[in-house]
Amino acid sequence: MIRSSRVLSSRDAITAMKNGFHSAQLLKTTPQGVPKVKLCSEEFASKLLDRRWTLPSPDTKIHQIMLSHARLRDRGGPFGNRSVLNNTQPSFGDDMVAKNDQNPSFYIVRDDLLHPFVNGNKARKLDGLLPIIEEHSVTDVVTCGGCQSAHAAAVAVSCAERGLKSHLLLRGEQPEILTGYNLISTMYGNVTYVPRSLYANRERMLQTHANHLVSSNSGHVAWFNDIFESSFTTQTSSSFVQMDANRSAENSPRKVAILNEGAGDAAALLGVIRLVWYLSQNHLLGKERAMKFVVDAGTGTTAVGLGLGALCFGLPWEVTAIMLADTVDGYKQQERRLVSDFKRCFGFHLIDHGLNEVDHGIVKWVERCHPRKFGNVLDGEVEACQQIAQQTGILVDPMYTLAAWEMAALLSEKEANEAVKVVMLHTGGTLGMFGLAQRYRPYFHTLKDGLSVYKKIANN
């Protein structure tokens, strides 16, 4: 009953957002209001990609990590005697077939370089999401996350860049010293710290804050999911000038969109699918070659997006997701929900397309190499990140991307003599190192050893 009443009020708000700001033209729809179109795979891809995006281009850098068993003098560490080399200009296309040598290697998609403050996976999630918010003349975005939430920081920065106000509900108490994503969220957005007891009921918390503290009961509030689904029953047209003018009008009512924690919604899949399309071009990874993609999984949305993209474009790619924040049953349930929402929102009946039959099973969910409770750091992991950074110039963090790196290295050893290529998606997360250093001081204290050695030399 709570959900039903929420949807009804949200639909009313969406209608109010459109009226007076856009001229709407109804499409031919089914009795349920969802367009029914028969498309082949190429047309379906065009339908997915023919839209406004947040990122000017889906381009990203791709490097190749070469693993060697050559012994390193006086080097121990988490990878033992193995050296690691970053090839920043690897061969692609047909040249990928040629064997480099007998040493294992994997490719790494450098989405960590997309934005200085927005995680790569967050930038992909917002890629297709933010334009929908803008098209509905939203003035304010309300979302939530943990104290060091990369999602909250990404929303704050991205909204500020577009003249939108963000309202971030962060779990727990304000830290004594602001750092990492928490600092970025505070600089770019409007942060409110929420007691854990209230944060446990996220839906009520977000709805209450949006209604009473942002719109002041005089504006319009809608959940982004409802805005997204409504965008498939109408076409809207407007200019950016008109939307900017409406948002800046002092006396105009606030138009508030509520975005779920982590942006784990069907709209967030679009940007990831766009990335798959880019990577599958013939001059890059191509469409014919077998690939094993590896990605760290928080909500699991990015992994599902990779799997859906591979399925939509008919690619022989396998997606392996390292489970970090939930059980395998939880991730499979999330996968089913996202696939179901994606199929319902687009509502397309494809000709001879696997998307019609699939409900789940497009992602291989696996444990990390060193399982632990989410949020914990193990001995040696900070040193592992340091070793990777010093040898390759690539920074991974012990909470998320180190898990993907370890799995990519493991798979590359198994596939060293096979035609299958291993590809790691670097989702970013490096700002999280600041928060981890604040929370796990003893693990980072060991990085000072170099200074101690210098002092001993100087004293002698």
mmCIF file of N, CA, C and O in Angstrom, residues 196-227:
data_model
loop_
_atom_site.group_PDB
_atom_site.id
_atom_site.type_symbol
_atom_site.label_atom_id
_atom_site.label_comp_id
_atom_site.label_asym_id
_atom_site.label_seq_id
_atom_site.Cartn_x
_atom_site.Cartn_y
_atom_site.Cartn_z
ATOM 1 N N ARG A 196 21.541 6.297 12.093
ATOM 2 C CA ARG A 196 21.410 4.990 11.467
ATOM 3 C C ARG A 196 20.016 4.396 11.636
ATOM 4 O O ARG A 196 19.532 3.661 10.775
ATOM 5 N N SER A 197 19.357 4.686 12.753
ATOM 6 C CA SER A 197 18.012 4.159 12.994
ATOM 7 C C SER A 197 17.017 4.683 11.971
ATOM 8 O O SER A 197 16.120 3.959 11.530
ATOM 9 N N LEU A 198 17.154 5.946 11.570
ATOM 10 C CA LEU A 198 16.274 6.534 10.559
ATOM 11 C C LEU A 198 16.701 6.115 9.156
ATOM 12 O O LEU A 198 15.869 5.939 8.272
ATOM 13 N N TYR A 199 18.000 5.966 8.958
ATOM 14 C CA TYR A 199 18.517 5.607 7.646
ATOM 15 C C TYR A 199 18.087 4.200 7.232
ATOM 16 O O TYR A 199 18.006 3.887 6.047
ATOM 17 N N ALA A 200 17.770 3.363 8.220
ATOM 18 C CA ALA A 200 17.377 1.980 7.929
ATOM 19 C C ALA A 200 16.154 1.921 7.031
ATOM 20 O O ALA A 200 16.011 1.006 6.213
ATOM 21 N N ASN A 201 15.246 2.905 7.148
ATOM 22 C CA ASN A 201 14.078 2.980 6.271
ATOM 23 C C ASN A 201 14.348 4.050 5.217
ATOM 24 O O ASN A 201 13.904 5.189 5.326
ATOM 25 N N ARG A 202 15.115 3.669 4.196
ATOM 26 C CA ARG A 202 15.582 4.644 3.217
ATOM 27 C C ARG A 202 14.445 5.323 2.466
ATOM 28 O O ARG A 202 14.479 6.522 2.211
ATOM 29 N N GLU A 203 13.443 4.546 2.074
ATOM 30 C CA GLU A 203 12.360 5.111 1.273
ATOM 31 C C GLU A 203 11.632 6.210 2.035
ATOM 32 O O GLU A 203 11.393 7.301 1.505
ATOM 33 N N ARG A 204 11.291 5.934 3.279
ATOM 34 C CA ARG A 204 10.598 6.950 4.086
ATOM 35 C C ARG A 204 11.502 8.146 4.329
ATOM 36 O O ARG A 204 11.057 9.302 4.268
ATOM 37 N N MET A 205 12.767 7.895 4.617
ATOM 38 C CA MET A 205 13.722 8.970 4.878
ATOM 39 C C MET A 205 13.843 9.906 3.673
ATOM 40 O O MET A 205 13.767 11.135 3.803
ATOM 41 N N LEU A 206 14.033 9.327 2.484
ATOM 42 C CA LEU A 206 14.185 10.133 1.273
ATOM 43 C C LEU A 206 12.910 10.903 0.947
ATOM 44 O O LEU A 206 12.951 12.096 0.602
ATOM 45 N N GLN A 207 11.758 10.214 1.071
ATOM 46 C CA GLN A 207 10.488 10.857 0.756
ATOM 47 C C GLN A 207 10.209 12.022 1.701
ATOM 48 O O GLN A 207 9.794 13.107 1.266
ATOM 49 N N THR A 208 10.449 11.810 2.976
ATOM 50 C CA THR A 208 10.200 12.860 3.966
ATOM 51 C C THR A 208 11.092 14.067 3.726
ATOM 52 O O THR A 208 10.636 15.220 3.760
ATOM 53 N N HIS A 209 12.362 13.819 3.484
ATOM 54 C CA HIS A 209 13.289 14.929 3.261
ATOM 55 C C HIS A 209 12.919 15.706 2.004
ATOM 56 O O HIS A 209 12.947 16.949 1.998
ATOM 57 N N ALA A 210 12.569 14.986 0.940
ATOM 58 C CA ALA A 210 12.211 15.648 -0.321
ATOM 59 C C ALA A 210 10.945 16.481 -0.167
ATOM 60 O O ALA A 210 10.869 17.616 -0.664
ATOM 61 N N ASN A 211 9.953 15.934 0.521
ATOM 62 C CA ASN A 211 8.662 16.623 0.652
ATOM 63 C C ASN A 211 8.734 17.845 1.561
ATOM 64 O O ASN A 211 8.233 18.923 1.220
ATOM 65 N N HIS A 212 9.347 17.676 2.721
ATOM 66 C CA HIS A 212 9.255 18.715 3.749
ATOM 67 C C HIS A 212 10.429 19.681 3.769
ATOM 68 O O HIS A 212 10.240 20.859 4.101
ATOM 69 N N LEU A 213 11.620 19.216 3.410
ATOM 70 C CA LEU A 213 12.785 20.076 3.539
ATOM 71 C C LEU A 213 13.305 20.616 2.213
ATOM 72 O O LEU A 213 14.043 21.599 2.208
ATOM 73 N N VAL A 214 12.940 19.987 1.111
ATOM 74 C CA VAL A 214 13.414 20.471 -0.186
ATOM 75 C C VAL A 214 12.306 21.182 -0.944
ATOM 76 O O VAL A 214 12.458 22.341 -1.337
ATOM 77 N N SER A 215 11.168 20.507 -1.147
ATOM 78 C CA SER A 215 10.073 21.141 -1.884
ATOM 79 C C SER A 215 9.218 22.030 -0.996
ATOM 80 O O SER A 215 8.416 22.821 -1.493
ATOM 81 N N SER A 216 9.358 21.876 0.333
ATOM 82 C CA SER A 216 8.564 22.650 1.302
ATOM 83 C C SER A 216 7.073 22.475 1.083
ATOM 84 O O SER A 216 6.284 23.402 1.290
ATOM 85 N N ASN A 217 6.685 21.272 0.626
ATOM 86 C CA ASN A 217 5.279 20.914 0.415
ATOM 87 C C ASN A 217 4.590 21.746 -0.663
ATOM 88 O O ASN A 217 3.382 21.651 -0.845
ATOM 89 N N SER A 218 5.328 22.591 -1.362
ATOM 90 C CA SER A 218 4.708 23.415 -2.399
ATOM 91 C C SER A 218 5.195 23.057 -3.796
ATOM 92 O O SER A 218 4.643 23.532 -4.788
ATOM 93 N N GLY A 219 6.227 22.204 -3.876
ATOM 94 C CA GLY A 219 6.757 21.814 -5.175
ATOM 95 C C GLY A 219 6.258 20.451 -5.589
ATOM 96 O O GLY A 219 5.228 19.959 -5.100
ATOM 97 N N HIS A 220 6.983 19.828 -6.489
ATOM 98 C CA HIS A 220 6.609 18.515 -7.008
ATOM 99 C C HIS A 220 7.744 17.538 -6.737
ATOM 100 O O HIS A 220 8.910 17.822 -7.013
ATOM 101 N N VAL A 221 7.397 16.378 -6.201
ATOM 102 C CA VAL A 221 8.375 15.361 -5.852
ATOM 103 C C VAL A 221 8.053 14.069 -6.596
ATOM 104 O O VAL A 221 6.894 13.638 -6.617
ATOM 105 N N ALA A 222 9.060 13.457 -7.216
ATOM 106 C CA ALA A 222 8.857 12.191 -7.922
ATOM 107 C C ALA A 222 10.099 11.334 -7.777
ATOM 108 O O ALA A 222 11.222 11.845 -7.731
ATOM 109 N N TRP A 223 9.909 10.032 -7.679
ATOM 110 C CA TRP A 223 11.028 9.103 -7.679
ATOM 111 C C TRP A 223 11.552 8.977 -9.103
ATOM 112 O O TRP A 223 10.767 8.937 -10.069
ATOM 113 N N PHE A 224 12.857 8.925 -9.244
ATOM 114 C CA PHE A 224 13.434 8.893 -10.583
ATOM 115 C C PHE A 224 12.945 7.696 -11.384
ATOM 116 O O PHE A 224 12.726 7.801 -12.596
ATOM 117 N N ASN A 225 12.777 6.546 -10.739
ATOM 118 C CA ASN A 225 12.291 5.362 -11.449
ATOM 119 C C ASN A 225 10.975 5.635 -12.167
ATOM 120 O O ASN A 225 10.745 5.184 -13.293
ATOM 121 N N ASP A 226 10.083 6.358 -11.499
ATOM 122 C CA ASP A 226 8.790 6.679 -12.107
ATOM 123 C C ASP A 226 8.951 7.670 -13.261
ATOM 124 O O ASP A 226 8.255 7.580 -14.276
ATOM 125 N N ILE A 227 9.875 8.636 -13.105
ATOM 126 C CA ILE A 227 10.163 9.569 -14.192
ATOM 127 C C ILE A 227 10.708 8.808 -15.399
ATOM 128 O O ILE A 227 10.303 9.034 -16.541
#
